[in-house]
Amino acid sequence: MMSKYASNKGTKNSSAPLLKGVNRALEVLELVASKPGRATDIANELGISWATLHRTLSQLEQGGFLERDSDSGRYNIGTKAWQIGTKYLANHRVLELAQPYLDSAAGKGSLTVQLVQRSGRIALTLYSRNISGEIITKATYGYHFPLHCGSKGQVLLAYSPREFIESYLDGPLESLTSESVVNPEEIRKIIEDIKSNGYAFTEGDVQPFSGSISAPVFNHQGSLVAAVCIITRRSVFKDQARKEEITEIVLQTTQSISIALGWRPSGILKK
């Protein structure tokens, strides 16, 4: 099949290999960021030959965008990719405005507080803070999960455009644990509940021993821009009073950040 970038004649045809090479490099970076692996693993995931992939991997490694472990042969994201990512965070207006409120929330017990936003089909963690207490595995900065797993992803999914939601539910839905919800109809019901209540609560669907509560952050136009998530041990939520207290912390934090962004209460968040 002819590439969508290809042309039958003229100078346009000369740009097709370059565009294909750029696209391949971006696909490799996105894949390795979520699933580090050897060259053969990457080739299999992308459905291309090792010979075709070899040049792309070499160029990305030489440029510092990928790093290859000499013992295992596994490729990981390199320092240059990290440098670009930190520039994104350094100029992130929502994160800058939100940080004082997030720090305040993190100081209210043994809690991990996160600010997350949607990136395609995943919940991308921009900020994670735990001032005291036990650090929850995979709740630290740098771990990202599918939107249907965890309260933060479910909030981001619930307030996404309807067409995106339907497209997402038509795609593959991965189970992270035996308690992950992967039935599209069940997820649609969860979305309805989130939009009715103004927050999401899940436990055991990302890791068996943890749970979380999340709520949306809106901008001055009333559009979703992020979510705040509080994660702690699942056992903490057995105390109903503490669960309600954490829910209130999340709702107060998201409302404060939203107001700082110019949003004004209009019944979107349930009090």
JSON list of C-alpha atoms in Angstrom, two decimals, residues 30-236:
[
{"chain": "A", "resi": 30, "resn": "GLU", "atom": "CA", "xyz": [6.27, 7.07, 22.42]},
{"chain": "A", "resi": 31, "resn": "LEU", "atom": "CA", "xyz": [6.50, 3.28, 22.65]},
{"chain": "A", "resi": 32, "resn": "VAL", "atom": "CA", "xyz": [9.78, 3.20, 24.57]},
{"chain": "A", "resi": 33, "resn": "ALA", "atom": "CA", "xyz": [8.47, 5.83, 27.01]},
{"chain": "A", "resi": 34, "resn": "SER", "atom": "CA", "xyz": [5.66, 3.48, 28.02]},
{"chain": "A", "resi": 35, "resn": "LYS", "atom": "CA", "xyz": [7.32, 0.13, 27.38]},
{"chain": "A", "resi": 36, "resn": "PRO", "atom": "CA", "xyz": [11.14, -0.03, 27.33]},
{"chain": "A", "resi": 37, "resn": "GLY", "atom": "CA", "xyz": [12.44, -3.01, 25.39]},
{"chain": "A", "resi": 38, "resn": "ARG", "atom": "CA", "xyz": [14.99, -4.53, 23.06]},
{"chain": "A", "resi": 39, "resn": "ALA", "atom": "CA", "xyz": [15.11, -3.75, 19.35]},
{"chain": "A", "resi": 40, "resn": "THR", "atom": "CA", "xyz": [13.22, -6.93, 18.49]},
{"chain": "A", "resi": 41, "resn": "ASP", "atom": "CA", "xyz": [10.50, -6.07, 21.04]},
{"chain": "A", "resi": 42, "resn": "ILE", "atom": "CA", "xyz": [10.08, -2.59, 19.56]},
{"chain": "A", "resi": 43, "resn": "ALA", "atom": "CA", "xyz": [10.01, -3.92, 16.01]},
{"chain": "A", "resi": 44, "resn": "ASN", "atom": "CA", "xyz": [7.32, -6.45, 16.91]},
{"chain": "A", "resi": 45, "resn": "GLU", "atom": "CA", "xyz": [5.20, -3.85, 18.70]},
{"chain": "A", "resi": 46, "resn": "LEU", "atom": "CA", "xyz": [5.35, -1.47, 15.72]},
{"chain": "A", "resi": 47, "resn": "GLY", "atom": "CA", "xyz": [4.99, -4.21, 13.14]},
{"chain": "A", "resi": 48, "resn": "ILE", "atom": "CA", "xyz": [8.15, -3.36, 11.22]},
{"chain": "A", "resi": 49, "resn": "SER", "atom": "CA", "xyz": [11.34, -5.27, 10.45]},
{"chain": "A", "resi": 50, "resn": "TRP", "atom": "CA", "xyz": [14.43, -5.02, 12.65]},
{"chain": "A", "resi": 51, "resn": "ALA", "atom": "CA", "xyz": [16.45, -3.89, 9.61]},
{"chain": "A", "resi": 52, "resn": "THR", "atom": "CA", "xyz": [14.04, -0.99, 9.03]},
{"chain": "A", "resi": 53, "resn": "LEU", "atom": "CA", "xyz": [14.11, -0.03, 12.70]},
{"chain": "A", "resi": 54, "resn": "HIS", "atom": "CA", "xyz": [17.87, -0.27, 13.23]},
{"chain": "A", "resi": 55, "resn": "ARG", "atom": "CA", "xyz": [18.74, 3.08, 11.65]},
{"chain": "A", "resi": 56, "resn": "THR", "atom": "CA", "xyz": [16.05, 4.91, 13.63]},
{"chain": "A", "resi": 57, "resn": "LEU", "atom": "CA", "xyz": [17.23, 3.41, 16.92]},
{"chain": "A", "resi": 58, "resn": "SER", "atom": "CA", "xyz": [20.86, 4.26, 16.17]},
{"chain": "A", "resi": 59, "resn": "GLN", "atom": "CA", "xyz": [20.05, 7.88, 15.33]},
{"chain": "A", "resi": 60, "resn": "LEU", "atom": "CA", "xyz": [17.87, 8.34, 18.42]},
{"chain": "A", "resi": 61, "resn": "GLU", "atom": "CA", "xyz": [20.57, 6.81, 20.63]},
{"chain": "A", "resi": 62, "resn": "GLN", "atom": "CA", "xyz": [23.31, 8.97, 19.12]},
{"chain": "A", "resi": 63, "resn": "GLY", "atom": "CA", "xyz": [21.16, 12.06, 19.64]},
{"chain": "A", "resi": 64, "resn": "GLY", "atom": "CA", "xyz": [20.59, 11.26, 23.30]},
{"chain": "A", "resi": 65, "resn": "PHE", "atom": "CA", "xyz": [16.86, 10.64, 22.89]},
{"chain": "A", "resi": 66, "resn": "LEU", "atom": "CA", "xyz": [17.26, 6.95, 23.74]},
{"chain": "A", "resi": 67, "resn": "GLU", "atom": "CA", "xyz": [19.69, 5.03, 25.93]},
{"chain": "A", "resi": 68, "resn": "ARG", "atom": "CA", "xyz": [20.56, 1.36, 25.45]},
{"chain": "A", "resi": 69, "resn": "ASP", "atom": "CA", "xyz": [21.52, -0.83, 28.38]},
{"chain": "A", "resi": 70, "resn": "SER", "atom": "CA", "xyz": [24.61, -2.77, 27.30]},
{"chain": "A", "resi": 71, "resn": "ASP", "atom": "CA", "xyz": [23.78, -5.77, 29.49]},
{"chain": "A", "resi": 72, "resn": "SER", "atom": "CA", "xyz": [20.11, -6.31, 28.66]},
{"chain": "A", "resi": 73, "resn": "GLY", "atom": "CA", "xyz": [19.97, -4.55, 25.27]},
{"chain": "A", "resi": 74, "resn": "ARG", "atom": "CA", "xyz": [16.85, -2.71, 26.41]},
{"chain": "A", "resi": 75, "resn": "TYR", "atom": "CA", "xyz": [16.19, 0.82, 25.16]},
{"chain": "A", "resi": 76, "resn": "ASN", "atom": "CA", "xyz": [14.97, 3.50, 27.56]},
{"chain": "A", "resi": 77, "resn": "ILE", "atom": "CA", "xyz": [14.19, 7.18, 27.19]},
{"chain": "A", "resi": 78, "resn": "GLY", "atom": "CA", "xyz": [17.38, 9.27, 27.11]},
{"chain": "A", "resi": 79, "resn": "THR", "atom": "CA", "xyz": [18.45, 12.54, 28.66]},
{"chain": "A", "resi": 80, "resn": "LYS", "atom": "CA", "xyz": [17.58, 14.67, 25.63]},
{"chain": "A", "resi": 81, "resn": "ALA", "atom": "CA", "xyz": [13.96, 13.46, 25.71]},
{"chain": "A", "resi": 82, "resn": "TRP", "atom": "CA", "xyz": [13.86, 14.22, 29.44]},
{"chain": "A", "resi": 83, "resn": "GLN", "atom": "CA", "xyz": [15.24, 17.71, 28.78]},
{"chain": "A", "resi": 84, "resn": "ILE", "atom": "CA", "xyz": [12.41, 18.42, 26.34]},
{"chain": "A", "resi": 85, "resn": "GLY", "atom": "CA", "xyz": [9.84, 17.08, 28.82]},
{"chain": "A", "resi": 86, "resn": "THR", "atom": "CA", "xyz": [11.10, 19.29, 31.64]},
{"chain": "A", "resi": 87, "resn": "LYS", "atom": "CA", "xyz": [10.77, 22.34, 29.39]},
{"chain": "A", "resi": 88, "resn": "TYR", "atom": "CA", "xyz": [7.10, 21.48, 28.98]},
{"chain": "A", "resi": 89, "resn": "LEU", "atom": "CA", "xyz": [6.62, 21.37, 32.74]},
{"chain": "A", "resi": 90, "resn": "ALA", "atom": "CA", "xyz": [8.64, 24.54, 33.33]},
{"chain": "A", "resi": 91, "resn": "ASN", "atom": "CA", "xyz": [6.19, 26.50, 31.19]},
{"chain": "A", "resi": 92, "resn": "HIS", "atom": "CA", "xyz": [3.00, 24.76, 32.35]},
{"chain": "A", "resi": 93, "resn": "ARG", "atom": "CA", "xyz": [0.66, 27.50, 33.60]},
{"chain": "A", "resi": 94, "resn": "VAL", "atom": "CA", "xyz": [-1.83, 25.13, 35.25]},
{"chain": "A", "resi": 95, "resn": "LEU", "atom": "CA", "xyz": [0.90, 23.37, 37.21]},
{"chain": "A", "resi": 96, "resn": "GLU", "atom": "CA", "xyz": [2.42, 26.68, 38.29]},
{"chain": "A", "resi": 97, "resn": "LEU", "atom": "CA", "xyz": [-0.92, 27.95, 39.64]},
{"chain": "A", "resi": 98, "resn": "ALA", "atom": "CA", "xyz": [-1.84, 24.60, 41.15]},
{"chain": "A", "resi": 99, "resn": "GLN", "atom": "CA", "xyz": [1.33, 23.78, 43.06]},
{"chain": "A", "resi": 100, "resn": "PRO", "atom": "CA", "xyz": [0.60, 25.74, 46.29]},
{"chain": "A", "resi": 101, "resn": "TYR", "atom": "CA", "xyz": [-2.80, 24.05, 46.58]},
{"chain": "A", "resi": 102, "resn": "LEU", "atom": "CA", "xyz": [-1.32, 20.63, 45.82]},
{"chain": "A", "resi": 103, "resn": "ASP", "atom": "CA", "xyz": [1.40, 21.13, 48.45]},
{"chain": "A", "resi": 104, "resn": "SER", "atom": "CA", "xyz": [-1.26, 22.11, 50.98]},
{"chain": "A", "resi": 105, "resn": "ALA", "atom": "CA", "xyz": [-3.28, 18.98, 50.24]},
{"chain": "A", "resi": 106, "resn": "ALA", "atom": "CA", "xyz": [-0.18, 16.78, 50.55]},
{"chain": "A", "resi": 107, "resn": "GLY", "atom": "CA", "xyz": [0.37, 18.16, 54.04]},
{"chain": "A", "resi": 108, "resn": "LYS", "atom": "CA", "xyz": [-2.94, 16.80, 55.31]},
{"chain": "A", "resi": 109, "resn": "GLY", "atom": "CA", "xyz": [-1.83, 13.29, 56.17]},
{"chain": "A", "resi": 110, "resn": "SER", "atom": "CA", "xyz": [-0.10, 10.29, 54.64]},
{"chain": "A", "resi": 111, "resn": "LEU", "atom": "CA", "xyz": [-1.29, 11.06, 51.13]},
{"chain": "A", "resi": 112, "resn": "THR", "atom": "CA", "xyz": [0.21, 11.14, 47.65]},
{"chain": "A", "resi": 113, "resn": "VAL", "atom": "CA", "xyz": [-1.20, 14.10, 45.71]},
{"chain": "A", "resi": 114, "resn": "GLN", "atom": "CA", "xyz": [-0.98, 14.27, 41.94]},
{"chain": "A", "resi": 115, "resn": "LEU", "atom": "CA", "xyz": [-1.86, 16.64, 39.12]},
{"chain": "A", "resi": 116, "resn": "VAL", "atom": "CA", "xyz": [-2.60, 14.75, 35.91]},
{"chain": "A", "resi": 117, "resn": "GLN", "atom": "CA", "xyz": [-3.78, 15.49, 32.39]},
{"chain": "A", "resi": 118, "resn": "ARG", "atom": "CA", "xyz": [-4.86, 13.41, 29.44]},
{"chain": "A", "resi": 119, "resn": "SER", "atom": "CA", "xyz": [-2.36, 12.48, 26.74]},
{"chain": "A", "resi": 120, "resn": "GLY", "atom": "CA", "xyz": [-4.09, 10.34, 24.16]},
{"chain": "A", "resi": 121, "resn": "ARG", "atom": "CA", "xyz": [-5.32, 7.21, 25.93]},
{"chain": "A", "resi": 122, "resn": "ILE", "atom": "CA", "xyz": [-3.33, 7.66, 29.15]},
{"chain": "A", "resi": 123, "resn": "ALA", "atom": "CA", "xyz": [-3.44, 9.75, 32.32]},
{"chain": "A", "resi": 124, "resn": "LEU", "atom": "CA", "xyz": [-0.14, 11.63, 32.34]},
{"chain": "A", "resi": 125, "resn": "THR", "atom": "CA", "xyz": [1.26, 12.54, 35.78]},
{"chain": "A", "resi": 126, "resn": "LEU", "atom": "CA", "xyz": [2.64, 16.10, 35.81]},
{"chain": "A", "resi": 127, "resn": "TYR", "atom": "CA", "xyz": [3.24, 16.37, 39.54]},
{"chain": "A", "resi": 128, "resn": "SER", "atom": "CA", "xyz": [3.36, 13.96, 42.48]},
{"chain": "A", "resi": 129, "resn": "ARG", "atom": "CA", "xyz": [3.99, 14.86, 46.12]},
{"chain": "A", "resi": 130, "resn": "ASN", "atom": "CA", "xyz": [4.04, 12.96, 49.40]},
{"chain": "A", "resi": 131, "resn": "ILE", "atom": "CA", "xyz": [5.27, 15.00, 52.34]},
{"chain": "A", "resi": 132, "resn": "SER", "atom": "CA", "xyz": [5.03, 12.34, 55.03]},
{"chain": "A", "resi": 133, "resn": "GLY", "atom": "CA", "xyz": [4.22, 8.68, 55.41]},
{"chain": "A", "resi": 134, "resn": "GLU", "atom": "CA", "xyz": [4.76, 5.65, 53.23]},
{"chain": "A", "resi": 135, "resn": "ILE", "atom": "CA", "xyz": [5.43, 6.14, 49.52]},
{"chain": "A", "resi": 136, "resn": "ILE", "atom": "CA", "xyz": [2.94, 4.16, 47.43]},
{"chain": "A", "resi": 137, "resn": "THR", "atom": "CA", "xyz": [4.57, 2.05, 44.72]},
{"chain": "A", "resi": 138, "resn": "LYS", "atom": "CA", "xyz": [3.95, 3.43, 41.20]},
{"chain": "A", "resi": 139, "resn": "ALA", "atom": "CA", "xyz": [2.29, 6.53, 42.65]},
{"chain": "A", "resi": 140, "resn": "THR", "atom": "CA", "xyz": [5.47, 8.55, 42.25]},
{"chain": "A", "resi": 141, "resn": "TYR", "atom": "CA", "xyz": [6.24, 10.88, 39.34]},
{"chain": "A", "resi": 142, "resn": "GLY", "atom": "CA", "xyz": [6.75, 9.14, 36.01]},
{"chain": "A", "resi": 143, "resn": "TYR", "atom": "CA", "xyz": [4.10, 6.39, 36.18]},
{"chain": "A", "resi": 144, "resn": "HIS", "atom": "CA", "xyz": [1.19, 6.75, 33.77]},
{"chain": "A", "resi": 145, "resn": "PHE", "atom": "CA", "xyz": [-1.83, 4.49, 33.29]},
{"chain": "A", "resi": 146, "resn": "PRO", "atom": "CA", "xyz": [-4.73, 3.91, 30.85]},
{"chain": "A", "resi": 147, "resn": "LEU", "atom": "CA", "xyz": [-7.69, 6.24, 31.32]},
{"chain": "A", "resi": 148, "resn": "HIS", "atom": "CA", "xyz": [-10.11, 3.51, 32.41]},
{"chain": "A", "resi": 149, "resn": "CYS", "atom": "CA", "xyz": [-7.83, 2.42, 35.29]},
{"chain": "A", "resi": 150, "resn": "GLY", "atom": "CA", "xyz": [-7.66, 4.57, 38.41]},
{"chain": "A", "resi": 151, "resn": "SER", "atom": "CA", "xyz": [-9.84, 7.46, 39.51]},
{"chain": "A", "resi": 152, "resn": "LYS", "atom": "CA", "xyz": [-7.64, 10.06, 37.81]},
{"chain": "A", "resi": 153, "resn": "GLY", "atom": "CA", "xyz": [-7.95, 8.46, 34.40]},
{"chain": "A", "resi": 154, "resn": "GLN", "atom": "CA", "xyz": [-11.67, 7.92, 34.81]},
{"chain": "A", "resi": 155, "resn": "VAL", "atom": "CA", "xyz": [-12.18, 11.61, 35.61]},
{"chain": "A", "resi": 156, "resn": "LEU", "atom": "CA", "xyz": [-10.16, 12.67, 32.57]},
{"chain": "A", "resi": 157, "resn": "LEU", "atom": "CA", "xyz": [-12.16, 10.26, 30.42]},
{"chain": "A", "resi": 158, "resn": "ALA", "atom": "CA", "xyz": [-15.52, 11.33, 31.84]},
{"chain": "A", "resi": 159, "resn": "TYR", "atom": "CA", "xyz": [-15.00, 14.99, 30.92]},
{"chain": "A", "resi": 160, "resn": "SER", "atom": "CA", "xyz": [-13.53, 14.29, 27.48]},
{"chain": "A", "resi": 161, "resn": "PRO", "atom": "CA", "xyz": [-15.55, 14.91, 24.29]},
{"chain": "A", "resi": 162, "resn": "ARG", "atom": "CA", "xyz": [-18.21, 12.28, 23.64]},
{"chain": "A", "resi": 163, "resn": "GLU", "atom": "CA", "xyz": [-16.62, 11.19, 20.36]},
{"chain": "A", "resi": 164, "resn": "PHE", "atom": "CA", "xyz": [-13.31, 10.56, 22.12]},
{"chain": "A", "resi": 165, "resn": "ILE", "atom": "CA", "xyz": [-15.01, 8.52, 24.84]},
{"chain": "A", "resi": 166, "resn": "GLU", "atom": "CA", "xyz": [-16.71, 6.28, 22.29]},
{"chain": "A", "resi": 167, "resn": "SER", "atom": "CA", "xyz": [-13.51, 5.87, 20.31]},
{"chain": "A", "resi": 168, "resn": "TYR", "atom": "CA", "xyz": [-11.63, 5.01, 23.50]},
{"chain": "A", "resi": 169, "resn": "LEU", "atom": "CA", "xyz": [-14.18, 2.40, 24.55]},
{"chain": "A", "resi": 170, "resn": "ASP", "atom": "CA", "xyz": [-14.01, 0.83, 21.09]},
{"chain": "A", "resi": 171, "resn": "GLY", "atom": "CA", "xyz": [-10.27, 0.24, 21.52]},
{"chain": "A", "resi": 172, "resn": "PRO", "atom": "CA", "xyz": [-8.40, -2.35, 23.61]},
{"chain": "A", "resi": 173, "resn": "LEU", "atom": "CA", "xyz": [-9.00, -2.00, 27.37]},
{"chain": "A", "resi": 174, "resn": "GLU", "atom": "CA", "xyz": [-6.10, -3.39, 29.40]},
{"chain": "A", "resi": 175, "resn": "SER", "atom": "CA", "xyz": [-6.55, -4.98, 32.85]},
{"chain": "A", "resi": 176, "resn": "LEU", "atom": "CA", "xyz": [-3.90, -3.87, 35.33]},
{"chain": "A", "resi": 177, "resn": "THR", "atom": "CA", "xyz": [-5.37, -6.05, 38.10]},
{"chain": "A", "resi": 178, "resn": "SER", "atom": "CA", "xyz": [-8.24, -8.49, 38.47]},
{"chain": "A", "resi": 179, "resn": "GLU", "atom": "CA", "xyz": [-10.37, -5.55, 39.66]},
{"chain": "A", "resi": 180, "resn": "SER", "atom": "CA", "xyz": [-9.80, -3.33, 36.61]},
{"chain": "A", "resi": 181, "resn": "VAL", "atom": "CA", "xyz": [-13.07, -2.50, 34.87]},
{"chain": "A", "resi": 182, "resn": "VAL", "atom": "CA", "xyz": [-12.81, -3.28, 31.15]},
{"chain": "A", "resi": 183, "resn": "ASN", "atom": "CA", "xyz": [-16.46, -3.67, 30.18]},
{"chain": "A", "resi": 184, "resn": "PRO", "atom": "CA", "xyz": [-17.47, -0.63, 28.07]},
{"chain": "A", "resi": 185, "resn": "GLU", "atom": "CA", "xyz": [-21.01, -0.54, 29.46]},
{"chain": "A", "resi": 186, "resn": "GLU", "atom": "CA", "xyz": [-19.72, -0.57, 33.03]},
{"chain": "A", "resi": 187, "resn": "ILE", "atom": "CA", "xyz": [-17.32, 2.26, 32.20]},
{"chain": "A", "resi": 188, "resn": "ARG", "atom": "CA", "xyz": [-20.15, 4.29, 30.66]},
{"chain": "A", "resi": 189, "resn": "LYS", "atom": "CA", "xyz": [-22.05, 3.92, 33.95]},
{"chain": "A", "resi": 190, "resn": "ILE", "atom": "CA", "xyz": [-18.95, 4.99, 35.88]},
{"chain": "A", "resi": 191, "resn": "ILE", "atom": "CA", "xyz": [-18.68, 8.07, 33.66]},
{"chain": "A", "resi": 192, "resn": "GLU", "atom": "CA", "xyz": [-22.30, 9.00, 34.39]},
{"chain": "A", "resi": 193, "resn": "ASP", "atom": "CA", "xyz": [-21.69, 8.66, 38.14]},
{"chain": "A", "resi": 194, "resn": "ILE", "atom": "CA", "xyz": [-18.55, 10.80, 37.97]},
{"chain": "A", "resi": 195, "resn": "LYS", "atom": "CA", "xyz": [-20.32, 13.63, 36.16]},
{"chain": "A", "resi": 196, "resn": "SER", "atom": "CA", "xyz": [-23.17, 13.41, 38.65]},
{"chain": "A", "resi": 197, "resn": "ASN", "atom": "CA", "xyz": [-20.99, 13.34, 41.77]},
{"chain": "A", "resi": 198, "resn": "GLY", "atom": "CA", "xyz": [-18.13, 15.52, 40.57]},
{"chain": "A", "resi": 199, "resn": "TYR", "atom": "CA", "xyz": [-15.42, 13.05, 41.56]},
{"chain": "A", "resi": 200, "resn": "ALA", "atom": "CA", "xyz": [-14.28, 9.43, 41.15]},
{"chain": "A", "resi": 201, "resn": "PHE", "atom": "CA", "xyz": [-13.23, 6.79, 43.65]},
{"chain": "A", "resi": 202, "resn": "THR", "atom": "CA", "xyz": [-11.48, 3.52, 42.78]},
{"chain": "A", "resi": 203, "resn": "GLU", "atom": "CA", "xyz": [-9.58, 0.88, 44.70]},
{"chain": "A", "resi": 204, "resn": "GLY", "atom": "CA", "xyz": [-7.59, -2.13, 43.66]},
{"chain": "A", "resi": 205, "resn": "ASP", "atom": "CA", "xyz": [-7.86, -1.51, 39.91]},
{"chain": "A", "resi": 206, "resn": "VAL", "atom": "CA", "xyz": [-4.36, -0.09, 39.43]},
{"chain": "A", "resi": 207, "resn": "GLN", "atom": "CA", "xyz": [-2.62, -1.91, 42.28]},
{"chain": "A", "resi": 208, "resn": "PRO", "atom": "CA", "xyz": [-4.35, -4.36, 44.61]},
{"chain": "A", "resi": 209, "resn": "PHE", "atom": "CA", "xyz": [-3.31, -2.53, 47.78]},
{"chain": "A", "resi": 210, "resn": "SER", "atom": "CA", "xyz": [-4.03, 1.10, 46.83]},
{"chain": "A", "resi": 211, "resn": "GLY", "atom": "CA", "xyz": [-7.03, 3.32, 46.17]},
{"chain": "A", "resi": 212, "resn": "SER", "atom": "CA", "xyz": [-7.60, 6.88, 45.04]},
{"chain": "A", "resi": 213, "resn": "ILE", "atom": "CA", "xyz": [-10.05, 9.76, 44.77]},
{"chain": "A", "resi": 214, "resn": "SER", "atom": "CA", "xyz": [-9.90, 12.32, 41.94]},
{"chain": "A", "resi": 215, "resn": "ALA", "atom": "CA", "xyz": [-11.81, 15.36, 40.74]},
{"chain": "A", "resi": 216, "resn": "PRO", "atom": "CA", "xyz": [-11.63, 17.61, 37.66]},
{"chain": "A", "resi": 217, "resn": "VAL", "atom": "CA", "xyz": [-9.91, 20.99, 37.25]},
{"chain": "A", "resi": 218, "resn": "PHE", "atom": "CA", "xyz": [-11.64, 23.47, 34.91]},
{"chain": "A", "resi": 219, "resn": "ASN", "atom": "CA", "xyz": [-10.40, 26.64, 33.22]},
{"chain": "A", "resi": 220, "resn": "HIS", "atom": "CA", "xyz": [-12.19, 29.97, 32.77]},
{"chain": "A", "resi": 221, "resn": "GLN", "atom": "CA", "xyz": [-14.19, 28.53, 29.88]},
{"chain": "A", "resi": 222, "resn": "GLY", "atom": "CA", "xyz": [-15.43, 25.63, 31.97]},
{"chain": "A", "resi": 223, "resn": "SER", "atom": "CA", "xyz": [-13.30, 23.15, 30.02]},
{"chain": "A", "resi": 224, "resn": "LEU", "atom": "CA", "xyz": [-11.39, 20.31, 31.66]},
{"chain": "A", "resi": 225, "resn": "VAL", "atom": "CA", "xyz": [-7.64, 20.98, 31.84]},
{"chain": "A", "resi": 226, "resn": "ALA", "atom": "CA", "xyz": [-6.46, 18.48, 34.46]},
{"chain": "A", "resi": 227, "resn": "ALA", "atom": "CA", "xyz": [-7.44, 16.37, 37.44]},
{"chain": "A", "resi": 228, "resn": "VAL", "atom": "CA", "xyz": [-6.22, 16.21, 41.03]},
{"chain": "A", "resi": 229, "resn": "CYS", "atom": "CA", "xyz": [-5.75, 12.72, 42.44]},
{"chain": "A", "resi": 230, "resn": "ILE", "atom": "CA", "xyz": [-5.09, 11.63, 46.02]},
{"chain": "A", "resi": 231, "resn": "ILE", "atom": "CA", "xyz": [-3.69, 8.12, 46.43]},
{"chain": "A", "resi": 232, "resn": "THR", "atom": "CA", "xyz": [-3.25, 6.16, 49.62]},
{"chain": "A", "resi": 233, "resn": "ARG", "atom": "CA", "xyz": [-3.38, 2.61, 50.92]},
{"chain": "A", "resi": 234, "resn": "ARG", "atom": "CA", "xyz": [-6.65, 0.83, 50.28]},
{"chain": "A", "resi": 235, "resn": "SER", "atom": "CA", "xyz": [-7.05, 0.07, 53.97]},
{"chain": "A", "resi": 236, "resn": "VAL", "atom": "CA", "xyz": [-7.35, 3.80, 54.72]}
]
